[in-house]
Short mmCIF file of C-alpha atoms in Angstrom, two decimals:
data_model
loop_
_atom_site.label_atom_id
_atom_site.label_comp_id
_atom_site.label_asym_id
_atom_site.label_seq_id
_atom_site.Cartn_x
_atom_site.Cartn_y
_atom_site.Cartn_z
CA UNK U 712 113.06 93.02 84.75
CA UNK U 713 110.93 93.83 81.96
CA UNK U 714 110.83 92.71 78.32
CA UNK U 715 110.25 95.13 75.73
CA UNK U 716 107.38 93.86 73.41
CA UNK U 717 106.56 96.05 70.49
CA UNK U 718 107.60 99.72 72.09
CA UNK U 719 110.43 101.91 71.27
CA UNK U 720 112.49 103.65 73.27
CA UNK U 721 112.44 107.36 74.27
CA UNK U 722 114.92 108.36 71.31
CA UNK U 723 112.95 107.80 67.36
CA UNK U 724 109.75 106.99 68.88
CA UNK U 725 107.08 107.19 66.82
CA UNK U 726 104.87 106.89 69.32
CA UNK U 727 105.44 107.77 72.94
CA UNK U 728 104.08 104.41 74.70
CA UNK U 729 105.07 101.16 74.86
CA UNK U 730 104.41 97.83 76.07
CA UNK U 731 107.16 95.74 78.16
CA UNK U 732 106.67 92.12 80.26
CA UNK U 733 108.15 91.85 83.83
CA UNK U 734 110.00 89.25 84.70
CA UNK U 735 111.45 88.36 88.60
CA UNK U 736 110.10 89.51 91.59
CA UNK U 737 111.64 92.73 92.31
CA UNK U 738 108.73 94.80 92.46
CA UNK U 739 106.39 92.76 94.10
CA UNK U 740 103.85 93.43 95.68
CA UNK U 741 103.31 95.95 92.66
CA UNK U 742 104.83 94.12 90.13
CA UNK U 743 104.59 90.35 89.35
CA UNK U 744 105.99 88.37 86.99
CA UNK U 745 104.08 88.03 83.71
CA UNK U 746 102.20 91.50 84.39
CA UNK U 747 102.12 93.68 81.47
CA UNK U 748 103.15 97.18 81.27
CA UNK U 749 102.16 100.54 79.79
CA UNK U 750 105.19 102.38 79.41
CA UNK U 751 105.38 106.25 78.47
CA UNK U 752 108.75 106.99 76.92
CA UNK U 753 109.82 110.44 77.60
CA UNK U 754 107.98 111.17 80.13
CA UNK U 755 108.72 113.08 83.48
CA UNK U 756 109.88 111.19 86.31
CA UNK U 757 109.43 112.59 89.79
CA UNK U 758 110.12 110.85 92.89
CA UNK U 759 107.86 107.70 93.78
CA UNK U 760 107.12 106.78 89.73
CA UNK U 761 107.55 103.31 88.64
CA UNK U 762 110.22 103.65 85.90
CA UNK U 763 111.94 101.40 83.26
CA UNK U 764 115.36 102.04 82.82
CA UNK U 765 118.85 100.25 81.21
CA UNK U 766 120.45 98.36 83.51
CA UNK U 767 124.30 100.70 84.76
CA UNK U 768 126.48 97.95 83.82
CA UNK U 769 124.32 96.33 81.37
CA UNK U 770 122.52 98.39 78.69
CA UNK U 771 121.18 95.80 76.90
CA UNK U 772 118.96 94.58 79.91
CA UNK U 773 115.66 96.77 80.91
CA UNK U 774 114.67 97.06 84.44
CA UNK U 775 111.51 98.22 85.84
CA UNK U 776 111.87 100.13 89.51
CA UNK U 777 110.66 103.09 91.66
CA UNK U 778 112.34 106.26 91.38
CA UNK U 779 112.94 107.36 94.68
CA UNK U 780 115.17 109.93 94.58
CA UNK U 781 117.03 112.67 92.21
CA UNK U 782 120.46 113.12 93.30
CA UNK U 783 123.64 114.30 91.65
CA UNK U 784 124.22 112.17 88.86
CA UNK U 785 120.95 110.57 88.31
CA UNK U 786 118.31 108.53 90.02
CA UNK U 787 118.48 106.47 93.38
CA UNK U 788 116.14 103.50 91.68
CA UNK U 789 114.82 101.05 94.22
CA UNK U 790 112.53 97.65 94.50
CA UNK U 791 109.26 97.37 95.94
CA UNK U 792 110.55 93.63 97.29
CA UNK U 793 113.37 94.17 99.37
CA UNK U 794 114.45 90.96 99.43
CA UNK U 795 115.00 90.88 95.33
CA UNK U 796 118.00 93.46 95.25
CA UNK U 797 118.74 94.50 91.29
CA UNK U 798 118.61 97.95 92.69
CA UNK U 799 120.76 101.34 93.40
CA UNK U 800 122.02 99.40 96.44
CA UNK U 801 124.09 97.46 93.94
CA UNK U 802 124.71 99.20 91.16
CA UNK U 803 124.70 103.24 92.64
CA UNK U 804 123.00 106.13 91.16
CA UNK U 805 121.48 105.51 87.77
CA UNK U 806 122.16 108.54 85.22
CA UNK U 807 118.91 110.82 83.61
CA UNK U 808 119.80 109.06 79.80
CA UNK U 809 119.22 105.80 81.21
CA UNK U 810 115.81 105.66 82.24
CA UNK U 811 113.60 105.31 79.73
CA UNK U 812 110.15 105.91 80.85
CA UNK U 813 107.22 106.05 83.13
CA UNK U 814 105.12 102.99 83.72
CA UNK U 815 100.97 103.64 83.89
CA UNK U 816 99.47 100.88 83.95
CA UNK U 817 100.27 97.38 84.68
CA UNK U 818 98.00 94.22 82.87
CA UNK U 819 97.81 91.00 84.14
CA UNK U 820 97.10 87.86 81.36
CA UNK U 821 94.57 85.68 81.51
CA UNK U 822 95.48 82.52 82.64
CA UNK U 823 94.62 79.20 80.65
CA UNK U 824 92.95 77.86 83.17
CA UNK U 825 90.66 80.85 83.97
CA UNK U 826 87.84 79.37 82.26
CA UNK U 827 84.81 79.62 84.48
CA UNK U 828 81.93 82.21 84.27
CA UNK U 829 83.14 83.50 87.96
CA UNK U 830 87.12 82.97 87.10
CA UNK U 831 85.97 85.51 84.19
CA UNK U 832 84.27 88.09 85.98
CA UNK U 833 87.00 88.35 89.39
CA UNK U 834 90.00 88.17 86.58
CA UNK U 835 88.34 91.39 84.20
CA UNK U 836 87.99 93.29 87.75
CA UNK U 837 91.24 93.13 88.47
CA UNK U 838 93.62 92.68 85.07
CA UNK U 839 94.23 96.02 84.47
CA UNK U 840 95.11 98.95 87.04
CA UNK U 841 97.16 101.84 87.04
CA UNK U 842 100.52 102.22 88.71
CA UNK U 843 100.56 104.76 91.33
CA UNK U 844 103.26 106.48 92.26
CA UNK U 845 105.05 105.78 96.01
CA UNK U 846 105.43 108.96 97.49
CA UNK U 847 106.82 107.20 100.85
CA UNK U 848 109.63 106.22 98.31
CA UNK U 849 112.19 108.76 99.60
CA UNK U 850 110.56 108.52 103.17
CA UNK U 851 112.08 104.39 102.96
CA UNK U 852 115.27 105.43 101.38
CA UNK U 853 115.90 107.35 104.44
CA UNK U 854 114.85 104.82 107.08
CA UNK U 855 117.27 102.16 105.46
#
C-alpha cells in the first residue's frame, strides 16, 4: 500500500502529480516495497493501469493496484502478487471517486550500502522506469 509523501489528491490539487511509497508486496513483481511512485491525480484510468486508490472500507488507507476492469459501480482492482490479496476479491468493486490516480513511474532508492563504482552504475540503470500498463489484466480476471 502506498504512502503519500508530498502529493495531493485529485480534488484542490495544485499540481496534478504526486509522489507516494509502497509498502507490502501486493504488486510484486511490479511493485516492491520501498519503490517510489509518480502518481498523476486525475488522470484517466483504462483497463491494465496501475492505480492508487482509498481503500472501500478504509478511506484513510491508500492502495496501489491494477485496474482491470470497469464494471457497474466502479473498478475490479487487482494485485500483480496473487498470493498478497488486499484486492477486489476481498473488498468487491471499488467506486470511480475512490481512485485517485494513475501511477507512471516507479523509483527505486539507493541503498546505503550501494557504495561501489559498479553498485553505482547497475543501480542508476535500473532506479527509475515507467509503469506499463497490463493489458492481459482483464484476460487474468477471466481465467480466475
Amino acid at each position: 500500500m502506498p504512502e503519500p509523501w508530498q502529493g495531493s489528491e485529485r480534488r484542490g490539487a495544485v499540481l496534478p502529480f504526486g509522489l507516494a511509497e509502497v509498502t507490502g508486496p501486493s504488486m510484486v513483481p511490479t511493485l516492491y516495497h520501498g519503490d517510489r511512485l509518480v502518481v498523476q491525480y486525475g488522470a484517466r484510468i483504462r483497463p491494465g493501469d496501475v492505480v492508487i486508490l482509498r481503500h472501500p472500507f478504509q478511506q484513510d488507507l491508500l492502495v496501489v493496484k491494477r485496474a482491470a476492469q470497469l464494471r457497474e459501480g466502479g473498478w475490479w482492482v487487482l494485485g500483480d502478487n496473487p498470493h498478497a490479496g488486499g484486492d477486489s476479491t476481498d473488498y468487491g468493486v471499488v467506486p470511480e471517486d475512490l481512485i485517485l490516480g494513475k501511477v507512471w513511474f516507479r523509483y527505486r532508492p539507493r541503498k546505503p550500502a550501494q557504495r561501489s563504482p559498479l553498485a553505482l552504475v547497475l543501480w542508476a540503470l535500473s532506479a527509475a522506469r515507467p509503469v506499463f500498463t497490463d493489458r492481459s489484466a482483464a484476460r487474468r480476471l477471466r481465467a480466475r
